[in-house]
Amino acid sequence: MKNLIFNVISAAAFSTVLALAVSPALAEGLADAYQDKFHIGTAISPGSLFDKEVMQLVNAEFNSVTAETNMKLRHLAASQRTYDFNWSDRFVAQGLANKQFVVGHTLIWHRSLPAWFFQQPDGARPSRAQLLASMRQHIYTLVGRYRGQVNGWDVVNEAFNFDGAFRSSPWLDIIGEDYIEHAFAFAHQADPEAELYYNDYGLVNPQKQEAVVALIKRMQKKGIPVHAVGIQGHYSLSYPDLQTLDNTIARFAKLGVKVMISELDVSVLPFPGPEERGEDAEIDSKRAQQLDPYPEQLPDEVMSQFTQRYVDLFCVFLKHHAAISRVTFWGVSDARSWRNDWPLTDRTDYPLLFDRELKPKPVHQELIKLASSYQKVCPLTGNNKDE
Ligand code: 9MR
């Protein structure tokens, strides 16, 4: 009898241990939970790559990595015609070693450009043909180096204004509007297997959206490979409206390209007015406090709003999981997020899933649960079938 009781107890204890070991809530990282939906990525900042604790967290939680800063032209080629691949070699190698989907960011952008790239040795501006040649050289150098290792490239970043016009940049001004098509063609020549992306922010804006839709259609018609559109996703507690986001994803998906949420973060801070931005802005101390209201910690009430906001956004992403290939957070923890310094510098923002001590916020578990419960929980999907 004694033995029987003992056996029953130990069997119960054993099954508890077993349940703990396989319990999804305990064992899974975010990427595991979304395995059959889309990749879950993060951006790796310059310093994160050398931070052992951060990289352990990255490798436990994410199955895709994007280079946040150090694959941009100015960082790779700060001085005349010499590339420094130290950071990017290590970034790509660590991604491969951890079987992550590696994203190169970004080949052609209007920012982070070294001056030498747009000057001839005599100081003159290059001609269209000369700039096309050095653009090809840059793309061949970078994409060629990581051929078969970097899985996808943000080929062109932020090429349009909010009114839908082409954004002024040395690329546009010297080469002309077809610089985008050339960039994609060069990238494809350099690595025919790599996925190629157009990446931008504010794509919920109708005019900007229209311009990008037209670009994709134009490239498709000409047979220029473009595999996905990156909707960056620098959001807040109220922007964008969920229905508009839903429509935006649906619109790009209809073009037959994949959709990626490529730079997701949710700022909890008030957005300053235009007159409060810029170096000369005068902000008195009372207003400064209003604009940076949580310098020590986030109040519970705002944390709840933040959690709910991410859940709402993921409800939209999950609805479109067939079209979405990846959701990438723009950073790992709040400590290194660019949102602490934009649109105002030196504030304390809380935009990501891990806090300044690298601890997961409540939203982390909520998103893990949502991956399997969204069809019941999400208002937008309701009883509707997935799209
Ligand atoms: O988050 C990035 C920040 O650390 C860099 O200083 C900045 C300039 O390289 O770029 C930031 O990332 C931008 C991204 O490359 C493109 N979309 C907007 C992002 C935020 O500015």
Coordinates of C-alpha atoms and ligand atoms in Angstrom, one line a residue:
M1 CA 0.0 0.0 0.0
K2 CA 2.8 2.4 1.1
N3 CA 4.6 1.6 -2.2
L4 CA 1.5 2.2 -4.2
I5 CA 1.0 5.7 -2.7
F6 CA 4.7 6.4 -3.2
N7 CA 4.4 5.4 -6.9
V8 CA 1.3 7.5 -7.4
I9 CA 3.0 10.5 -5.8
S10 CA 6.2 10.1 -7.8
A11 CA 4.3 9.6 -11.0
A12 CA 2.4 12.8 -10.3
A13 CA 5.7 14.6 -9.5
F14 CA 7.2 13.2 -12.7
S15 CA 4.4 14.4 -14.9
T16 CA 4.6 17.9 -13.3
V17 CA 8.3 18.0 -14.1
L18 CA 7.5 16.8 -17.6
A19 CA 4.8 19.4 -18.0
L20 CA 7.1 22.2 -16.8
A21 CA 9.8 21.0 -19.3
V22 CA 7.5 21.0 -22.3
S23 CA 5.1 23.8 -21.2
P24 CA 5.1 26.2 -24.2
A25 CA 4.8 29.3 -21.9
L26 CA 8.1 28.3 -20.1
A27 CA 10.1 26.7 -22.9
E28 CA 9.3 28.8 -25.9
G29 CA 10.9 32.0 -27.1
L30 CA 9.0 34.4 -29.3
A31 CA 10.3 33.0 -32.5
D32 CA 9.4 29.4 -31.5
A33 CA 5.8 30.5 -30.8
Y34 CA 5.5 32.1 -34.3
Q35 CA 7.4 29.4 -36.1
D36 CA 4.5 28.5 -38.4
K37 CA 3.4 32.1 -38.9
F38 CA 6.4 34.3 -39.7
H39 CA 10.0 35.0 -38.7
I40 CA 10.5 37.1 -35.6
G41 CA 13.5 39.3 -35.9
T42 CA 15.4 42.0 -34.2
A43 CA 17.9 44.7 -35.2
I44 CA 21.4 44.3 -33.9
S45 CA 22.9 47.7 -32.9
P46 CA 26.7 48.3 -33.1
G47 CA 27.2 47.6 -29.4
S48 CA 24.7 44.7 -29.0
L49 CA 26.9 42.4 -31.2
F50 CA 29.7 42.5 -28.6
D51 CA 27.3 42.2 -25.6
K52 CA 27.2 38.6 -24.5
E53 CA 24.1 38.9 -22.5
V54 CA 22.2 40.7 -25.3
M55 CA 23.3 38.1 -27.9
Q56 CA 22.2 35.2 -25.7
L57 CA 18.8 36.8 -25.5
V58 CA 18.7 37.4 -29.2
N59 CA 19.6 33.8 -29.9
A60 CA 16.9 32.5 -27.5
E61 CA 14.1 34.8 -28.8
F62 CA 14.6 35.7 -32.4
N63 CA 15.2 33.7 -35.6
S64 CA 16.1 36.7 -37.8
V65 CA 18.6 39.5 -37.4
T66 CA 19.0 42.8 -39.2
A67 CA 22.0 45.1 -39.0
E68 CA 20.7 48.3 -37.4
T69 CA 23.5 50.6 -38.5
N70 CA 26.8 49.1 -39.4
M71 CA 26.1 47.9 -43.0
K72 CA 25.2 51.4 -44.1
L73 CA 27.6 52.9 -46.6
R74 CA 29.1 55.5 -44.3
H75 CA 29.8 52.9 -41.6
L76 CA 31.4 50.4 -44.0
A77 CA 33.3 52.9 -46.1
A78 CA 34.0 55.9 -44.0
S79 CA 37.1 56.8 -46.0
Q80 CA 37.9 56.8 -49.6
R81 CA 37.5 53.4 -51.1
T82 CA 38.4 51.3 -48.1
Y83 CA 35.8 49.0 -46.6
D84 CA 35.9 47.9 -43.0
F85 CA 34.0 44.6 -42.8
N86 CA 34.9 43.7 -39.2
W87 CA 31.5 44.4 -37.7
S88 CA 29.5 43.0 -40.6
D89 CA 31.6 39.8 -40.9
R90 CA 30.9 39.1 -37.3
F91 CA 27.2 39.9 -37.6
V92 CA 26.7 37.6 -40.5
A93 CA 28.8 34.8 -39.0
Q94 CA 26.8 34.9 -35.7
G95 CA 23.5 34.8 -37.7
L96 CA 24.6 31.8 -39.7
A97 CA 25.9 30.0 -36.6
N98 CA 22.5 30.5 -34.9
K99 CA 20.6 29.5 -38.0
Q100 CA 18.9 32.9 -38.2
F101 CA 17.5 34.6 -41.3
V102 CA 20.0 37.3 -41.9
V103 CA 18.9 40.7 -43.3
G104 CA 21.4 43.2 -44.8
H105 CA 20.3 46.8 -44.2
T106 CA 20.5 49.0 -46.3
L107 CA 22.2 49.3 -49.7
I108 CA 20.8 52.6 -51.0
W109 CA 19.5 55.3 -48.7
H110 CA 19.6 59.1 -48.6
R111 CA 21.3 59.1 -45.2
S112 CA 24.6 57.7 -43.8
L113 CA 26.4 58.6 -47.0
P114 CA 30.2 59.4 -47.0
A115 CA 30.9 62.6 -48.8
W116 CA 33.7 61.0 -50.9
F117 CA 31.2 58.7 -52.6
F118 CA 29.7 61.7 -54.4
Q119 CA 32.9 63.5 -55.3
Q120 CA 35.4 62.9 -58.1
P121 CA 39.1 63.1 -57.1
D122 CA 39.0 66.7 -58.4
G123 CA 36.1 67.5 -56.2
A124 CA 33.5 67.6 -59.0
R125 CA 30.2 65.8 -58.9
P126 CA 30.1 62.5 -60.6
S127 CA 28.1 62.1 -63.8
R128 CA 25.1 59.8 -64.0
A129 CA 27.2 57.1 -65.6
Q130 CA 30.0 57.5 -63.0
L131 CA 27.6 57.3 -60.1
L132 CA 25.8 54.3 -61.6
A133 CA 29.2 52.6 -61.9
S134 CA 30.2 53.3 -58.2
M135 CA 26.7 52.3 -57.1
R136 CA 27.1 49.0 -58.9
Q137 CA 30.6 48.6 -57.4
H138 CA 29.2 49.2 -53.9
I139 CA 26.4 46.7 -54.3
Y140 CA 28.6 44.1 -55.9
T141 CA 31.1 44.5 -53.1
L142 CA 28.7 44.1 -50.2
V143 CA 26.1 41.7 -51.7
G144 CA 28.9 39.7 -53.3
R145 CA 30.8 39.3 -50.1
Y146 CA 27.9 37.8 -48.3
R147 CA 26.4 35.9 -51.3
G148 CA 24.6 32.8 -50.0
Q149 CA 24.9 34.1 -46.4
V150 CA 22.7 37.2 -46.2
N151 CA 19.2 35.9 -47.0
G152 CA 17.6 39.2 -47.8
W153 CA 18.6 42.9 -48.5
D154 CA 16.8 46.1 -47.9
V155 CA 17.9 47.3 -51.4
V156 CA 16.4 50.8 -51.4
N157 CA 15.2 52.6 -48.2
E158 CA 12.8 55.5 -47.9
A159 CA 12.8 56.8 -51.5
F160 CA 9.5 58.7 -51.3
N161 CA 8.2 61.8 -49.5
F162 CA 4.7 61.8 -47.8
D163 CA 3.2 63.5 -50.9
G164 CA 4.4 60.5 -53.0
A165 CA 7.1 62.4 -54.8
F166 CA 10.6 60.9 -55.1
R167 CA 12.7 62.1 -52.2
S168 CA 15.6 64.2 -53.1
S169 CA 19.0 62.5 -52.6
P170 CA 22.3 62.4 -54.4
W171 CA 21.1 59.1 -56.0
L172 CA 17.9 60.7 -57.4
D173 CA 19.5 64.0 -58.2
I174 CA 22.5 62.6 -60.1
I175 CA 21.1 59.3 -61.6
G176 CA 17.4 60.0 -61.9
E177 CA 14.3 58.1 -60.8
D178 CA 15.5 54.8 -62.3
Y179 CA 18.3 54.6 -59.7
I180 CA 15.9 52.3 -57.8
E181 CA 15.5 49.9 -60.6
H182 CA 19.3 49.8 -61.2
A183 CA 19.9 49.1 -57.6
F184 CA 17.6 46.1 -57.6
A185 CA 19.1 44.8 -60.8
F186 CA 22.7 45.1 -59.5
A187 CA 21.7 43.4 -56.2
H188 CA 20.1 40.5 -58.2
Q189 CA 23.2 40.1 -60.3
A190 CA 25.4 40.0 -57.2
D191 CA 23.4 37.3 -55.5
P192 CA 20.5 35.8 -57.6
E193 CA 19.3 33.8 -54.6
A194 CA 18.9 36.7 -52.2
E195 CA 15.5 38.2 -51.5
L196 CA 15.3 41.9 -52.4
Y197 CA 13.2 44.5 -50.5
Y198 CA 11.9 48.0 -50.8
N199 CA 11.7 49.4 -47.2
D200 CA 9.9 52.6 -46.0
Y201 CA 8.0 54.2 -43.1
G202 CA 4.6 55.9 -43.1
L203 CA 3.2 53.5 -45.7
V204 CA -0.2 53.8 -44.2
N205 CA -0.2 57.3 -45.7
P206 CA -2.3 57.1 -48.9
Q207 CA 0.0 59.2 -51.2
K208 CA 3.1 57.5 -50.1
Q209 CA 1.5 54.1 -50.4
E210 CA 0.3 54.9 -53.9
A211 CA 3.8 55.8 -54.9
V212 CA 5.3 52.5 -53.6
V213 CA 2.5 50.5 -55.1
A214 CA 3.3 52.2 -58.5
L215 CA 7.0 51.5 -58.1
I216 CA 6.4 47.8 -57.4
K217 CA 4.1 47.4 -60.3
R218 CA 6.5 49.2 -62.6
M219 CA 9.4 46.9 -61.5
Q220 CA 7.2 43.8 -61.9
K221 CA 6.2 44.9 -65.4
K222 CA 9.9 45.3 -66.3
G223 CA 10.9 42.0 -64.8
I224 CA 13.1 43.6 -62.1
P225 CA 13.1 41.3 -59.1
V226 CA 11.5 42.8 -56.0
H227 CA 10.4 40.2 -53.4
A228 CA 8.9 42.1 -50.5
V229 CA 7.9 45.4 -49.2
G230 CA 9.1 46.4 -45.7
I231 CA 6.6 48.4 -43.7
Q232 CA 8.9 49.8 -41.1
G233 CA 6.5 50.1 -38.2
H234 CA 7.8 53.0 -36.0
Y235 CA 4.5 53.3 -34.1
S236 CA 3.0 54.8 -31.0
L237 CA 0.1 53.9 -28.6
S238 CA -2.3 55.5 -31.1
Y239 CA -0.6 55.6 -34.5
P240 CA -1.4 54.1 -36.9
D241 CA -5.1 53.3 -36.9
L242 CA -5.5 49.5 -37.0
Q243 CA -7.9 49.4 -39.9
T244 CA -5.6 51.5 -42.0
L245 CA -2.7 49.2 -41.2
D246 CA -4.9 46.2 -42.1
N247 CA -5.8 47.7 -45.4
T248 CA -2.2 48.7 -46.1
I249 CA -0.9 45.1 -45.6
A250 CA -3.7 43.8 -47.8
R251 CA -2.9 46.2 -50.5
F252 CA 0.8 45.2 -50.8
A253 CA -0.1 41.5 -50.4
K254 CA -2.4 41.8 -53.4
L255 CA 0.6 42.8 -55.6
G256 CA 2.0 39.4 -55.1
V257 CA 5.0 40.5 -53.0
K258 CA 5.6 39.4 -49.4
V259 CA 5.1 42.0 -46.7
M260 CA 7.5 42.4 -43.8
I261 CA 7.1 44.5 -40.7
S262 CA 10.7 45.5 -40.7
E263 CA 11.4 48.0 -37.9
L264 CA 8.7 47.6 -35.3
D265 CA 8.7 49.7 -32.1
V266 CA 5.9 51.4 -30.1
S267 CA 6.8 54.7 -28.4
V268 CA 4.8 55.6 -25.3
L269 CA 6.0 59.2 -25.2
P270 CA 4.0 62.3 -26.3
F271 CA 4.9 63.4 -29.8
P272 CA 6.2 67.0 -29.8
G273 CA 4.8 69.6 -32.2
P274 CA 6.9 70.7 -35.2
E275 CA 7.9 73.9 -33.4
E276 CA 9.3 71.9 -30.5
R277 CA 11.7 69.9 -32.7
G278 CA 15.0 71.0 -34.1
E279 CA 18.0 72.5 -32.4
D280 CA 16.7 76.0 -31.9
A281 CA 13.4 74.9 -30.3
E282 CA 12.7 76.6 -27.0
I283 CA 11.1 74.3 -24.5
D284 CA 10.5 75.4 -20.9
S285 CA 11.1 73.0 -18.0
K286 CA 7.4 72.3 -17.4
R287 CA 6.9 71.3 -21.0
A288 CA 10.1 69.4 -21.0
Q289 CA 8.7 67.3 -18.2
Q290 CA 5.5 66.7 -20.1
L291 CA 7.4 65.5 -23.1
D292 CA 9.6 63.1 -21.0
P293 CA 7.1 62.0 -18.4
Y294 CA 8.6 58.6 -17.3
P295 CA 12.3 59.2 -16.6
E296 CA 12.4 56.5 -13.9
Q297 CA 9.9 53.9 -14.8
L298 CA 6.7 53.3 -16.8
P299 CA 3.5 53.5 -14.7
D300 CA 1.5 50.2 -14.6
E301 CA -1.4 51.8 -16.4
V302 CA 0.8 52.9 -19.4
M303 CA 2.4 49.5 -19.4
S304 CA -1.0 47.9 -19.8
Q305 CA -1.8 50.2 -22.7
F306 CA 1.5 49.3 -24.2
T307 CA 0.8 45.6 -23.9
Q308 CA -2.6 46.0 -25.4
R309 CA -1.3 48.0 -28.3
Y310 CA 1.2 45.3 -29.2
V311 CA -1.5 42.7 -28.9
D312 CA -3.7 44.7 -31.2
L313 CA -0.9 45.2 -33.8
F314 CA -0.1 41.5 -33.7
C315 CA -3.8 40.6 -34.2
V316 CA -3.5 42.5 -37.5
F317 CA -0.2 40.8 -38.4
L318 CA -1.6 37.4 -37.6
K319 CA -4.7 38.0 -39.7
H320 CA -2.3 38.4 -42.6
H321 CA 0.2 35.7 -41.6
A322 CA 0.0 34.1 -45.1
A323 CA 1.3 37.3 -46.6
I324 CA 3.7 38.4 -43.9
S325 CA 7.2 36.7 -44.0
R326 CA 8.8 38.5 -41.0
V327 CA 8.1 40.8 -38.1
T328 CA 11.3 42.5 -36.9
F329 CA 11.6 44.6 -33.8
W330 CA 13.9 47.6 -34.1
G331 CA 16.2 46.6 -31.3
V332 CA 16.3 44.2 -28.4
S333 CA 15.8 46.3 -25.2
D334 CA 14.7 49.8 -24.4
A335 CA 18.3 50.7 -23.3
R336 CA 19.6 51.0 -26.8
S337 CA 16.5 52.0 -28.7
W338 CA 16.8 54.9 -31.1
R339 CA 13.4 56.1 -29.8
N340 CA 15.1 57.5 -26.7
D341 CA 16.6 60.1 -29.1
W342 CA 13.9 60.7 -31.6
P343 CA 12.1 63.0 -32.3
L344 CA 13.7 64.6 -29.3
T345 CA 17.0 63.6 -27.8
D346 CA 17.7 62.2 -24.4
R347 CA 14.3 61.1 -23.4
T348 CA 13.4 57.8 -21.7
D349 CA 11.2 55.7 -23.9
Y350 CA 9.9 52.1 -23.5
P351 CA 9.3 50.9 -27.1
L352 CA 10.5 47.3 -27.1
L353 CA 9.7 43.9 -25.5
F354 CA 12.6 43.8 -23.1
D355 CA 13.3 46.4 -20.4
R356 CA 16.6 48.1 -19.6
E357 CA 17.7 45.1 -17.5
L358 CA 16.9 42.8 -20.4
K359 CA 13.9 41.4 -18.5
P360 CA 10.8 40.5 -20.6
K361 CA 7.9 42.9 -20.1
P362 CA 4.4 41.4 -19.7
V363 CA 3.8 41.9 -23.4
H364 CA 6.3 39.1 -24.1
Q365 CA 4.1 36.4 -22.7
E366 CA 1.0 37.9 -24.1
L367 CA 2.4 37.8 -27.6
I368 CA 3.5 34.2 -27.1
K369 CA 0.0 33.2 -26.0
L370 CA -1.5 35.2 -28.9
A371 CA 0.3 33.0 -31.5
S372 CA -2.0 30.1 -30.7
S373 CA -5.1 31.9 -29.4
Y374 CA -5.5 34.8 -31.9
Q375 CA -8.4 33.3 -33.8
K376 CA -10.4 33.3 -30.6
V377 CA -9.0 36.5 -29.1
C378 CA -8.5 39.0 -31.9
P379 CA -11.4 41.3 -32.7
L380 CA -10.4 41.9 -36.3
T381 CA -10.2 38.2 -37.2
G382 CA -13.3 37.2 -35.0
N383 CA -14.9 34.3 -36.6
N384 CA -13.6 35.2 -40.0
K385 CA -11.2 33.0 -41.7
D386 CA -7.5 34.0 -41.9
E387 CA -6.6 35.9 -45.0
Ligands
9MR1 O1 18.1 53.0 -35.4 C1 19.1 53.5 -36.2 C2 20.0 54.5 -35.5 O2 20.7 53.8 -34.4 C3 21.0 55.1 -36.5 O3 21.8 56.1 -35.8 C4 20.3 55.7 -37.6 C5 21.3 56.2 -38.7 O4 22.0 55.2 -39.2 O5 19.4 54.8 -38.3 C6 18.5 54.2 -37.4 O6 17.7 53.3 -38.1 C7 16.8 53.8 -39.1 C8 16.8 52.8 -40.2 O7 18.1 52.5 -40.7 C9 15.9 53.2 -41.4 N1 14.6 53.6 -40.9 C10 14.5 54.5 -39.8 C11 15.4 54.0 -38.6 C12 15.3 55.0 -37.4 O8 15.9 56.2 -37.8

